[in-house]
Tab-separated table of C-alpha atoms and ligand atoms in Angstrom:
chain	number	residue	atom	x	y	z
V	1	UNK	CA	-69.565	-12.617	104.127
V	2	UNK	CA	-71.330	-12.768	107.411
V	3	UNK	CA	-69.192	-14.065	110.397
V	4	UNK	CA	-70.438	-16.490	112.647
V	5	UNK	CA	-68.696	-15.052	115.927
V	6	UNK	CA	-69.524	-11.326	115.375
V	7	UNK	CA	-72.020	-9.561	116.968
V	8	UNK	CA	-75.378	-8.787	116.041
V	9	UNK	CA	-78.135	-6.614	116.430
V	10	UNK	CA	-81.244	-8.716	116.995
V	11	UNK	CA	-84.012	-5.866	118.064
V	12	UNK	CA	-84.808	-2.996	119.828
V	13	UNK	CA	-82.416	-3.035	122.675
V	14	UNK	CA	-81.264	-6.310	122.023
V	15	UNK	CA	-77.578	-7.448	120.749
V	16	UNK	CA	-76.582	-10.503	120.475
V	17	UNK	CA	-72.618	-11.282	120.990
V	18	UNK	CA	-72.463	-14.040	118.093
V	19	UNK	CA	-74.563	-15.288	115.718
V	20	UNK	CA	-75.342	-18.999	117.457
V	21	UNK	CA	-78.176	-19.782	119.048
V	22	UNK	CA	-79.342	-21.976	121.861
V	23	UNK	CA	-82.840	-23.610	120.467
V	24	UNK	CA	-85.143	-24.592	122.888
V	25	UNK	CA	-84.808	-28.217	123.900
V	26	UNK	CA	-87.020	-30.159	126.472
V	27	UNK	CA	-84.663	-31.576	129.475
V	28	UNK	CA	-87.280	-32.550	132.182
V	29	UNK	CA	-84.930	-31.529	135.110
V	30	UNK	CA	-88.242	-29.086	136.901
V	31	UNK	CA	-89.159	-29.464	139.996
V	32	UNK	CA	-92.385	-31.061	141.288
V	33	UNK	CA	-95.187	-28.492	140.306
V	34	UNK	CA	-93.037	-27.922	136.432
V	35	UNK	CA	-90.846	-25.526	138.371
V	36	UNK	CA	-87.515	-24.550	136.881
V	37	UNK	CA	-84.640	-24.707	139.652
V	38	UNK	CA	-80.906	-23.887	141.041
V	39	UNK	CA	-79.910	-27.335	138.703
V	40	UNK	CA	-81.688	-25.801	135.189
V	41	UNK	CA	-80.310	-22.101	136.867
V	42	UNK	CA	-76.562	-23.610	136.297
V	43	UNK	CA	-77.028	-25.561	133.334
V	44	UNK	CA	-78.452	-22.215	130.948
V	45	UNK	CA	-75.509	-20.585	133.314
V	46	UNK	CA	-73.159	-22.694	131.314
V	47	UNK	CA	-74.490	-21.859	128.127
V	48	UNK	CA	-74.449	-17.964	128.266
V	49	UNK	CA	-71.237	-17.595	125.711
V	50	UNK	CA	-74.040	-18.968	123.079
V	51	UNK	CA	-75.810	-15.653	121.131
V	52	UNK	CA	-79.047	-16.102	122.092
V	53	UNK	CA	-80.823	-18.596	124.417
V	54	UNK	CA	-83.507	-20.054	124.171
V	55	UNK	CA	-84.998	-21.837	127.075
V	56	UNK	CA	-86.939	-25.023	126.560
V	57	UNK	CA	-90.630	-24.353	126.121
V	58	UNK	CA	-92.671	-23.474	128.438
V	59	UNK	CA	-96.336	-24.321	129.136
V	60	UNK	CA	-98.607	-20.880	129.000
V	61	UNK	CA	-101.591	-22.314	131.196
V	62	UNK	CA	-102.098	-25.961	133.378
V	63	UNK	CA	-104.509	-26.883	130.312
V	64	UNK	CA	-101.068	-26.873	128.017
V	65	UNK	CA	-99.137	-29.929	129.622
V	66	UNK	CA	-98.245	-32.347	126.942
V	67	UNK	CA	-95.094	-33.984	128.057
V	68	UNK	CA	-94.682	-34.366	132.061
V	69	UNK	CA	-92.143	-32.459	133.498
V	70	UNK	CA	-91.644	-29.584	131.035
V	71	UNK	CA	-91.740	-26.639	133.012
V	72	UNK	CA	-94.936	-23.918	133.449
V	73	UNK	CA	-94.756	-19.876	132.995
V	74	UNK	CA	-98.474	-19.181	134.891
V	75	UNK	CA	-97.617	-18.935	138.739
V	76	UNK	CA	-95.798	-17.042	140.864
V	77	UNK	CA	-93.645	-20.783	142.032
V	78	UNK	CA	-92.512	-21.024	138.136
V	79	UNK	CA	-91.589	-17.117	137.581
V	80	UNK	CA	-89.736	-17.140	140.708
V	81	UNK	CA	-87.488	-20.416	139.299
V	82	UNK	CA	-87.599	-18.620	135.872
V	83	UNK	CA	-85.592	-15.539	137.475
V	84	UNK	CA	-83.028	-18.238	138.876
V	85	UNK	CA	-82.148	-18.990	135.139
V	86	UNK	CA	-82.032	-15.222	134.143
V	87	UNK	CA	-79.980	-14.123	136.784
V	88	UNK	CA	-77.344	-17.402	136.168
V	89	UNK	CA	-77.431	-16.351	132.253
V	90	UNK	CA	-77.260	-12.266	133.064
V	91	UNK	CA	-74.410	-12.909	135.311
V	92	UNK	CA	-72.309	-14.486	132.438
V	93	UNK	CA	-73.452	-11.662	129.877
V	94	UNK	CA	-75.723	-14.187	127.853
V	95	UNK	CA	-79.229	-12.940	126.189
V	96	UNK	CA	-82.497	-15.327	127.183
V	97	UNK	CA	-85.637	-15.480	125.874
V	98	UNK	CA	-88.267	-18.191	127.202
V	99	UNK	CA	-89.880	-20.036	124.345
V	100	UNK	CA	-94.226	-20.416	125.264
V	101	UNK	CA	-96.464	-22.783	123.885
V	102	UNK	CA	-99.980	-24.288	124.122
V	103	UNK	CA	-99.732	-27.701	122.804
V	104	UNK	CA	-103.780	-28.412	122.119
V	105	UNK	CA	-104.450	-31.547	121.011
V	106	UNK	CA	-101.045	-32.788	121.891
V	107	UNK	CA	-101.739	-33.577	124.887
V	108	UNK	CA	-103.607	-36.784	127.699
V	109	UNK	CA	-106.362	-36.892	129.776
V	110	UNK	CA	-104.040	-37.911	132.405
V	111	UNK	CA	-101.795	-34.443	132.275
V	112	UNK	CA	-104.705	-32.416	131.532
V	113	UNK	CA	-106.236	-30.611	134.647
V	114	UNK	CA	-109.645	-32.641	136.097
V	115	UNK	CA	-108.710	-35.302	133.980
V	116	UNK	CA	-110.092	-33.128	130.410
V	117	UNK	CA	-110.097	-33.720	127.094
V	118	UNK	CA	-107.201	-32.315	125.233
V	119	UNK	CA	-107.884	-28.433	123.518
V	120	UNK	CA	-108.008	-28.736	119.934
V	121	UNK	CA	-108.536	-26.134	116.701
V	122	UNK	CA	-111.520	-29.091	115.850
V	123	UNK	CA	-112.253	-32.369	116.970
V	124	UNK	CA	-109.599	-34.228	114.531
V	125	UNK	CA	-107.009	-36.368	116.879
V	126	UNK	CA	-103.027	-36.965	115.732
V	127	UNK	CA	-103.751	-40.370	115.354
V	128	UNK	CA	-99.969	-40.959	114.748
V	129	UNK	CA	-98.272	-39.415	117.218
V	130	UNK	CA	-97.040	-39.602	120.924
V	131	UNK	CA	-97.223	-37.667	123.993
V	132	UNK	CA	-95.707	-38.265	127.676
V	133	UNK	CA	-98.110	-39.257	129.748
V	134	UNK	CA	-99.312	-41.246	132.613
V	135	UNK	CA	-101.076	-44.504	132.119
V	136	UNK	CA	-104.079	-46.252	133.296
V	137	UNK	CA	-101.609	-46.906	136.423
V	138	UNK	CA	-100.160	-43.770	137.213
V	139	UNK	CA	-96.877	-44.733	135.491
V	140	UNK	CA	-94.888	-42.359	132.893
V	141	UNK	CA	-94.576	-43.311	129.395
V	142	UNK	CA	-94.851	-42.512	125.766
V	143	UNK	CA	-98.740	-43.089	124.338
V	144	UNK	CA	-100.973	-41.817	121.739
V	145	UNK	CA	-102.219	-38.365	122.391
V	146	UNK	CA	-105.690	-37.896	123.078
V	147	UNK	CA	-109.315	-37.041	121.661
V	148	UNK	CA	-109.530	-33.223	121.921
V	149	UNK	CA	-112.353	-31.095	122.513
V	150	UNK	CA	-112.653	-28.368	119.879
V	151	UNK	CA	-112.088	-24.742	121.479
V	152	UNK	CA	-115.297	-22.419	121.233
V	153	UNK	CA	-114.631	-19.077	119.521
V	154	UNK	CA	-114.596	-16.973	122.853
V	155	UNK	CA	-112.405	-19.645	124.093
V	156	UNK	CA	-109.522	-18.962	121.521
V	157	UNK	CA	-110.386	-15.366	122.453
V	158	UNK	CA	-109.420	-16.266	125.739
V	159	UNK	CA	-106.568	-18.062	125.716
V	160	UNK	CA	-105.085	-14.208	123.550
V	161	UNK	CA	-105.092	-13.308	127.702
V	162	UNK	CA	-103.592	-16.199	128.929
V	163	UNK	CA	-100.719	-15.841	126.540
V	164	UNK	CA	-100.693	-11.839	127.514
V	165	UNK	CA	-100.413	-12.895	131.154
V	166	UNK	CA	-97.358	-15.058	130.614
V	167	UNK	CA	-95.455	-12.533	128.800
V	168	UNK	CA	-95.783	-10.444	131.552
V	169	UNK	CA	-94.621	-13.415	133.708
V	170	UNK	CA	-91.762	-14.094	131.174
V	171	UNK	CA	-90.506	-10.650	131.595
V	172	UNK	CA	-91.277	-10.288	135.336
V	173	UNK	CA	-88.990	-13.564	135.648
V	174	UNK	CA	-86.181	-11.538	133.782
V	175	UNK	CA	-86.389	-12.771	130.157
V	176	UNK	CA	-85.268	-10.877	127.409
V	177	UNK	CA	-87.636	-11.603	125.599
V	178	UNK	CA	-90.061	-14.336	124.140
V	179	UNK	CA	-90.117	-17.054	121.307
V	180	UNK	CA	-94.267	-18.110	120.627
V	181	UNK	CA	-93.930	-21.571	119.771
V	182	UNK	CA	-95.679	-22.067	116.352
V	183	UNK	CA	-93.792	-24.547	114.771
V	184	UNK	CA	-94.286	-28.900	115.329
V	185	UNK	CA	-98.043	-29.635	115.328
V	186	UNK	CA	-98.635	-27.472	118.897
V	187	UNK	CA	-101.963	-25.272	118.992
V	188	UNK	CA	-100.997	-22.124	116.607
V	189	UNK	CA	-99.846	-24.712	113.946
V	190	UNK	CA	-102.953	-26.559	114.611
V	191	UNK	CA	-104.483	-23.109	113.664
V	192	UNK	CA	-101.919	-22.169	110.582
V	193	UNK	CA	-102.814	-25.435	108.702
V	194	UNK	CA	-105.370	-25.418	106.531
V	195	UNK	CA	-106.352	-28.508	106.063
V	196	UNK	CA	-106.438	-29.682	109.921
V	197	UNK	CA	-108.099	-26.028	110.839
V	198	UNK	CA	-111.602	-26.607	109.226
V	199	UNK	CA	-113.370	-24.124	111.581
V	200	UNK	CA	-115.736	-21.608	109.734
V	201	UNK	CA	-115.845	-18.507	112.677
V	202	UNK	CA	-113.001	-15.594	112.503
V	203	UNK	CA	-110.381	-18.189	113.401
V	204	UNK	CA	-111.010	-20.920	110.372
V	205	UNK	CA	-108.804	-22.267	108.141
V	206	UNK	CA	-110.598	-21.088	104.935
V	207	UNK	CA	-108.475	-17.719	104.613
V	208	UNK	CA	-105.063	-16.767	104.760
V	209	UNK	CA	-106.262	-13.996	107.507
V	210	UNK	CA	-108.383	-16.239	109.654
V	211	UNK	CA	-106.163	-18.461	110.438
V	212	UNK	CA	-102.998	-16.570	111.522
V	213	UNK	CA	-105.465	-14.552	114.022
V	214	UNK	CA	-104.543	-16.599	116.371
V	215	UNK	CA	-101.367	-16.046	116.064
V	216	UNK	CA	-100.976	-12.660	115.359
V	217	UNK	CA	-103.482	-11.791	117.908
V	218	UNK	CA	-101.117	-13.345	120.797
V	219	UNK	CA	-97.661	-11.846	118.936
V	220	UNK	CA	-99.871	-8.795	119.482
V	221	UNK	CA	-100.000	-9.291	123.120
V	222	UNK	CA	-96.306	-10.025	123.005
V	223	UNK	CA	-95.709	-6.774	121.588
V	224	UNK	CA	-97.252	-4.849	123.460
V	225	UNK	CA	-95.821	-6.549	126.604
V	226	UNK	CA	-92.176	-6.573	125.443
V	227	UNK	CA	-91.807	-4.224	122.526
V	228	UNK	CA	-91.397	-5.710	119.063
V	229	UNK	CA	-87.659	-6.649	119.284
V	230	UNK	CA	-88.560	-8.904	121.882
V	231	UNK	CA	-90.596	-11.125	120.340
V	232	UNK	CA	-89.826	-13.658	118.114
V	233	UNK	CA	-91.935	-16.944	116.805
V	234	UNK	CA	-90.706	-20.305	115.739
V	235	UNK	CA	-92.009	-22.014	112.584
V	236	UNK	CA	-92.346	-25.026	111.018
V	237	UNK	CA	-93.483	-24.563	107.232
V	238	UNK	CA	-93.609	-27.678	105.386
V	239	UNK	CA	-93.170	-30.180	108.469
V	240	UNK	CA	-95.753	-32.713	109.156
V	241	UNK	CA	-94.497	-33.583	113.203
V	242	UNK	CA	-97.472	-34.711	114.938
V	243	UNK	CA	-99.598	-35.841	112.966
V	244	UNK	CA	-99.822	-32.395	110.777
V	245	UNK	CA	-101.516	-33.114	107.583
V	246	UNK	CA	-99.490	-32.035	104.115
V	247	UNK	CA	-100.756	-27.893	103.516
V	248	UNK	CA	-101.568	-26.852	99.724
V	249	UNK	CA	-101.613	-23.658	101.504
V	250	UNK	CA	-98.467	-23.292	103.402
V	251	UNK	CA	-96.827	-21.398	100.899
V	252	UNK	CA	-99.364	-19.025	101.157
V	253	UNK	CA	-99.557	-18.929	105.261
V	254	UNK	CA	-95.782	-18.364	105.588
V	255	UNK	CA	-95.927	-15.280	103.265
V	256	UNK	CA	-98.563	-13.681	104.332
V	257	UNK	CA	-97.076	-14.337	107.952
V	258	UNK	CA	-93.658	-12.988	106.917
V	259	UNK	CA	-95.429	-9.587	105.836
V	260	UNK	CA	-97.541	-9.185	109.135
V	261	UNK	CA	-94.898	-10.169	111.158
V	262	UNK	CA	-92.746	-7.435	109.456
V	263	UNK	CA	-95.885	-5.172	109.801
V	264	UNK	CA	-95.204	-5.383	113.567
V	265	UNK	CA	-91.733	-5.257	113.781
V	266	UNK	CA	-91.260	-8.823	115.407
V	267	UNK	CA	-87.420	-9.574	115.703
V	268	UNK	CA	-86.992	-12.786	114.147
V	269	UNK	CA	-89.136	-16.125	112.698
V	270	UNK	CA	-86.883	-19.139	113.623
V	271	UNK	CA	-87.617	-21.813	111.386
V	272	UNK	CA	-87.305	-25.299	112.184
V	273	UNK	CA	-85.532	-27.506	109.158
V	274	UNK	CA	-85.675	-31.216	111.055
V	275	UNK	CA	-88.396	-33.136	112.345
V	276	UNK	CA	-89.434	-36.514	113.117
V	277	UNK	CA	-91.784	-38.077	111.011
V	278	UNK	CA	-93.008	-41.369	113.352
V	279	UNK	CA	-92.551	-41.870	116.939
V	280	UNK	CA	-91.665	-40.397	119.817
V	281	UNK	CA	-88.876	-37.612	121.238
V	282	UNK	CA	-86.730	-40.532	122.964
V	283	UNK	CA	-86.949	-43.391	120.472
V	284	UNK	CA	-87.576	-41.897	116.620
V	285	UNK	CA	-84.165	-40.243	114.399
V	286	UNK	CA	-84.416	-36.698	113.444
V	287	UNK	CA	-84.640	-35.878	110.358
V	288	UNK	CA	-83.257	-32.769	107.932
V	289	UNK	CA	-85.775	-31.311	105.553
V	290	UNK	CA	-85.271	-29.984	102.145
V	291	UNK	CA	-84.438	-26.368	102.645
V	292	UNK	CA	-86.050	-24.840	99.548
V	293	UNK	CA	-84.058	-21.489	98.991
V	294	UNK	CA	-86.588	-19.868	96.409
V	295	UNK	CA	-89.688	-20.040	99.483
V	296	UNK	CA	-86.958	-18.664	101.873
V	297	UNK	CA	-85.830	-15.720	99.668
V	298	UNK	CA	-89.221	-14.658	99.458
V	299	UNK	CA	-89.524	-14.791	103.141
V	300	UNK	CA	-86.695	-12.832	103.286
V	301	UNK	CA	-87.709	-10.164	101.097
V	302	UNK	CA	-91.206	-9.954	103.011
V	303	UNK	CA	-89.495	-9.783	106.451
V	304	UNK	CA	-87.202	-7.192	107.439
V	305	UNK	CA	-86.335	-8.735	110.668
V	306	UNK	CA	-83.877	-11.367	111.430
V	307	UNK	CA	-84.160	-15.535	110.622
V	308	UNK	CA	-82.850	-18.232	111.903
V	309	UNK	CA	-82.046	-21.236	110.996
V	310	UNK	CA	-82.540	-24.848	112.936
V	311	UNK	CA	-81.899	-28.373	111.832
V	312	UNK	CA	-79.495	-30.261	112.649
V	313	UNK	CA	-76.357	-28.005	112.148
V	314	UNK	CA	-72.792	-29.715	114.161
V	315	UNK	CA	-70.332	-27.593	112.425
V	316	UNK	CA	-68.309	-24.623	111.731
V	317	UNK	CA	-68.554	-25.200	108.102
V	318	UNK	CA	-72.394	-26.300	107.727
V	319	UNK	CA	-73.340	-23.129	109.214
V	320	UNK	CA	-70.969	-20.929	107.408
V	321	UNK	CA	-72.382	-22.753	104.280
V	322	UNK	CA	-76.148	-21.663	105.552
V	323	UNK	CA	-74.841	-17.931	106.461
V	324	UNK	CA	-73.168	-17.892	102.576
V	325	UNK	CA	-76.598	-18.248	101.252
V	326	UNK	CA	-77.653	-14.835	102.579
V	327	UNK	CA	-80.567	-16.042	103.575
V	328	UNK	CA	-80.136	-16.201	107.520
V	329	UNK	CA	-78.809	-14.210	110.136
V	330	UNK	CA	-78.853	-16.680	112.801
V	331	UNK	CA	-77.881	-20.430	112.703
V	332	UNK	CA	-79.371	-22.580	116.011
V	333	UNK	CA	-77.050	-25.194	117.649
V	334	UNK	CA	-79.839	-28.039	119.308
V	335	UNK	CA	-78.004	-31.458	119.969
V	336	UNK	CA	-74.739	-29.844	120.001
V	337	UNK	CA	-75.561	-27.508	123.022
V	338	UNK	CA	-76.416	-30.798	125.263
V	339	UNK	CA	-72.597	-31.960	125.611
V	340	UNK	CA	-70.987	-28.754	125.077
V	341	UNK	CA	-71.702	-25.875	127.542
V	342	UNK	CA	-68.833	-23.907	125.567
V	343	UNK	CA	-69.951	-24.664	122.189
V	344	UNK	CA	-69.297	-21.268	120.693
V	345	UNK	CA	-65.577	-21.465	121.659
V	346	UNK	CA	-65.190	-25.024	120.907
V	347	UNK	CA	-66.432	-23.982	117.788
V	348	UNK	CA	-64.694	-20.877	117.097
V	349	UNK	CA	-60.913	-22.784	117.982
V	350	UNK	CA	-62.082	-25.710	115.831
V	351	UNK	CA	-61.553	-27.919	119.077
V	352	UNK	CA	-63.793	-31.404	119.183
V	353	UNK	CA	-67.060	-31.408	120.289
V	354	UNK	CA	-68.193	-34.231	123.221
V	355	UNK	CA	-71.467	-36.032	122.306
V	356	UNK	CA	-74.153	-36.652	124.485
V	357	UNK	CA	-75.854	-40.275	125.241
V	358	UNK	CA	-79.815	-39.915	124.168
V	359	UNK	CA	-80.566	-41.958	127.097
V	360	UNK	CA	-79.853	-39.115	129.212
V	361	UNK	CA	-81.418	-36.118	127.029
V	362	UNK	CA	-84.984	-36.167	129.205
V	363	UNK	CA	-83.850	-38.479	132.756
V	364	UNK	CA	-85.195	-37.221	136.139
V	365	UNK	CA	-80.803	-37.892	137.020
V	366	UNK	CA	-80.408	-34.907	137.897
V	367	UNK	CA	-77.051	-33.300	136.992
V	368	UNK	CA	-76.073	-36.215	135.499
V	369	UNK	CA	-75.674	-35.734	131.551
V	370	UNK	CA	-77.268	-32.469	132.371
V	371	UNK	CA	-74.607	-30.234	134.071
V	372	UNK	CA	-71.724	-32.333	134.592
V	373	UNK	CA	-69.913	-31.479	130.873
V	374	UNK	CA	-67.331	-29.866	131.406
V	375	UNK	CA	-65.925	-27.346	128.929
V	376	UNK	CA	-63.101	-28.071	126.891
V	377	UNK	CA	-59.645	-27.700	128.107
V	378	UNK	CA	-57.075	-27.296	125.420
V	379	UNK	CA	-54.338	-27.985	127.226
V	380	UNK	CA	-54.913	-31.292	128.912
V	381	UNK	CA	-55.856	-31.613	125.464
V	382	UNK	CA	-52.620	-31.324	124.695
V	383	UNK	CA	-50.966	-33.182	127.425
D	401	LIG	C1	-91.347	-29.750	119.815
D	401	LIG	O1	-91.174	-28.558	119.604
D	401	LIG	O2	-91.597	-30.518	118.900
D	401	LIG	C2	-91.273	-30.279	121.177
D	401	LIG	C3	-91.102	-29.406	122.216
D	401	LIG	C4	-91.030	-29.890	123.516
D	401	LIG	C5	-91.130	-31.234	123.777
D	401	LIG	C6	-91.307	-32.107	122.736
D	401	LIG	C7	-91.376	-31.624	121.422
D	401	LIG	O3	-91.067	-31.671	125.027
C-alpha cells in the first residue's frame, strides 16, 4: 500500500520527501511589471514541508497575459524575484518547480502588448468564458475573452524558442524543475483538441501526431534544458474549461501522449480531475470530474513515469482512497494549501484544517489571507 508521507523518487536527481503536492494556484500578490517578490518569497517559504511545489503559472512571453497580475518568467526583473521564492523554499528543504503557460486565445486586447488580438490555434473565440482584464476604462474586471488571431506556422515554430528561453530562465531563477501547462483550454490544449484545432499544416488537428507537436516540440526544449526528470506537464483530458469543445479524440491524444512522453523520459503528467464549467475563477464552484479508472490504467501502462492526481482532494482518507487504486503516485492538495502552510503535518497528525475566505484567494491585500495563516499549534489546541 503506498504511504502518503514517505518519500519518493520523482526523476533524475529529484526526491520528493512525501507524496503531496502543492498545485499551482493563481494568487495575484506580483509586483508591478508581474514580478514575484519577498511577500510570494515567504508564502511558498511556508509551504516547503509539501512534496513538491508547484508555483502558480507563469506567463512564457508578454503576448501570454490572460489574467492581470499573474506573474512573467521572460526578463531578467521576474527571474531575479523567481530566485527569491527558490531560495525561501531551498532553505526549508522543499522541491519547486515553476508551472509555464501561453494562454492563446484566453486572453484581451487590453493585457495583450500594443493593444493585439489574442494568439489563437485558429480564429474560433471561447465565446463562454472569462478572462481578467481591463475595461474600456482602464478598470480590472472579469469579461469575455477576446477574438484571436490565428498563429502562422513559423509562428508556432517560434514560440518552441520562447518556451526554450524560459526554461533556461526557470532554472537560472533556481527551479527544480518545470510543469508545461497543457491542461484548462490554454494554447497547447487549444492545440491537443481536435475539434477546436482545425489547422491543416504540421501542427493541425487532423492527426494524433500533428497536434501534440506542439507540445512535444516545447517538452523537447524542456528536456534538453533540464534533463527529463525535470519536466513534467499538466493535463486536462476530458475537461471542457474555457470554452473547450467535447473531443471524440481525446482518448486517442492522451495515449498517444502517455507513450511519447514515456519515449522521453518526462517525470510525471499531472492530471487535473475538477474544473469549472461556466464563469469565472472568483465567482463559479469547482467541480469534480468522473475519474474513469479503465482510461487511467492505460495511461499508466503507457507511461513509466510518475502521475498525479488533482481535484479537489481535503483529506487523509480521499487521497489514501486515490493512492489504493494504484493508479497514482502523487495526490495534489489546491484549496487546502491556501489556509494551511503546514498541510502535510496537519494532515499526517489528523489535526483540523483552517479554511480560507474566496474573497481573499486573488486580492492585491497583500499578506492578508496570503501569509498571515499560521500553522497549527497542537497545544493551544489543547489548552
Ligand atoms: C487554470 O489553469 O485554469 C488557470 C490558471 C491560472 C489562472 C486561472 C486559471 O489565473
Amino acid at each position: 500500500m503506498l504511504d502518503l508521507f514517505e518519500s519518493q523518487w520523482l526523476g533524475g536527481s529529484v526526491h520528493l520527501k512525501n507524496r503531496i503536492v502543492m498545485p499551482p494556484m493563481t494568487r495575484t500578490r506580483t509586483s508591478d511589471g508581474d514580478i514575484p517578490n519577498a511577500l510570494m518569497a515567504t508564502y511558498y517559504g511556508q509551504r516547503a514541508t509539501a512534496g513538491l511545489i508547484v508555483a502558480e503559472v507563469a506567463d512564457v512571453a508578454p503576448s501570454s497575459n490572460g489574467y492581470a497580475r499573474t506573474p512573467g518568467i521572460y526578463n531578467e526583473a521576474q527571474v531575479a524575484g523567481w530566485r527569491l521564492v527558490t531560495d525561501a523554499v531551498h532553505r526549508r528543504g522543499g522541491t519547486i518547480f515553476s508551472q509555464i503557460w501561453h494562454v492563446g486565445r484566453m486572453a484581451h486586447p487590453s493585457l495583450m502588448p500594443d493593444g493585439e488580438a489574442p494568439w489563437g490555434v485558429t480564429e474560433a473565440q471561447a465565446v463562454n468564458s472569462d478572462v481578467f482584464a481591463h475595461d474600456a476604462e482602464g478598470k480590472l474586471g472579469y469579461m469575455r475573452a477576446g477574438k484571436p488571431r490565428q498563429l502562422e506556422t513559423q509562428e508556432v515554430s517560434a514560440l518552441i524558442g520562447t518556451f526554450a528561453q524560459a526554461f533556461a530562465n526557470a532554472r537560472q531563477a533556481g527551479f527544480d524543475g518545470v510543469e508545461l501547462h497543457a491542461a484548462n483550454g490554454y494554447l497547447f490544449e487549444q492545440f491537443l483538441n481536435s475539434v477546436l484545432n482545425t489547422r491543416t499544416d504540421r501542427y493541425g488537428g487532423g492527426t494524433v501526431e500533428n497536434r501534440t507537436r506542439f507540445l512535444l516540440e516545447a517538452i523537447d526544449a524542456a528536456v534538453r534544458e533540464l534533463g527529463p526528470g525535470r519536466v513534467g506537464v499538466r493535463l486536462s483530458p476530458f475537461g471542457y474549461f474555457n470554452s473547450m469543445p467535447e473531443d471524440p479524440q481525446a482518448e486517442e491524444t492522451l495515449l498517444f501522449l502517455a507513450q511519447e512522453l514515456g519515449r522521453r523520459g518526462v517525470a510525471y503528467m499531472h492530471i487535473v480531475y475538477e474544473l469549472m464549467p461556466v464563469g469565472n475563477m472568483e465567482s463559479a464552484e469547482f467541480k469534480k470530474m468522473h475519474v474513469d479508472h479503465a482510461v487511467l490504467a492505460r495511461v499508466r501502462s503507457a507511461f513509466p513515469g510518475k502521475i498525479i492526481w488533482c481535484g479537489g482532494f481535503v483529506s487523509r482518507e480521499q487521497a489514501q482512497e486515490a493512492l489504493d487504486t494504484g493508479l497514482v503516485d502523487l495526490i495534489a492538495f489546491g484549496r487546502p494549501y491556501i489556509a494551511n502552510p503546514d498541510l502535510a503535518e496537519r494532515l499526517r497528525q489528523g489535526w483540523p484544517l483552517a479554511v480560507a475566505d474566496r474573497s481573499s484567494y486573488y486580492t492585491r491585500r497583500g499578506e492578508l489571507g496570503f501569509t498571515d495563516f499560521p500553522a497549527y499549534e497542537a497545544d493551544s489546541a489543547a489548552a
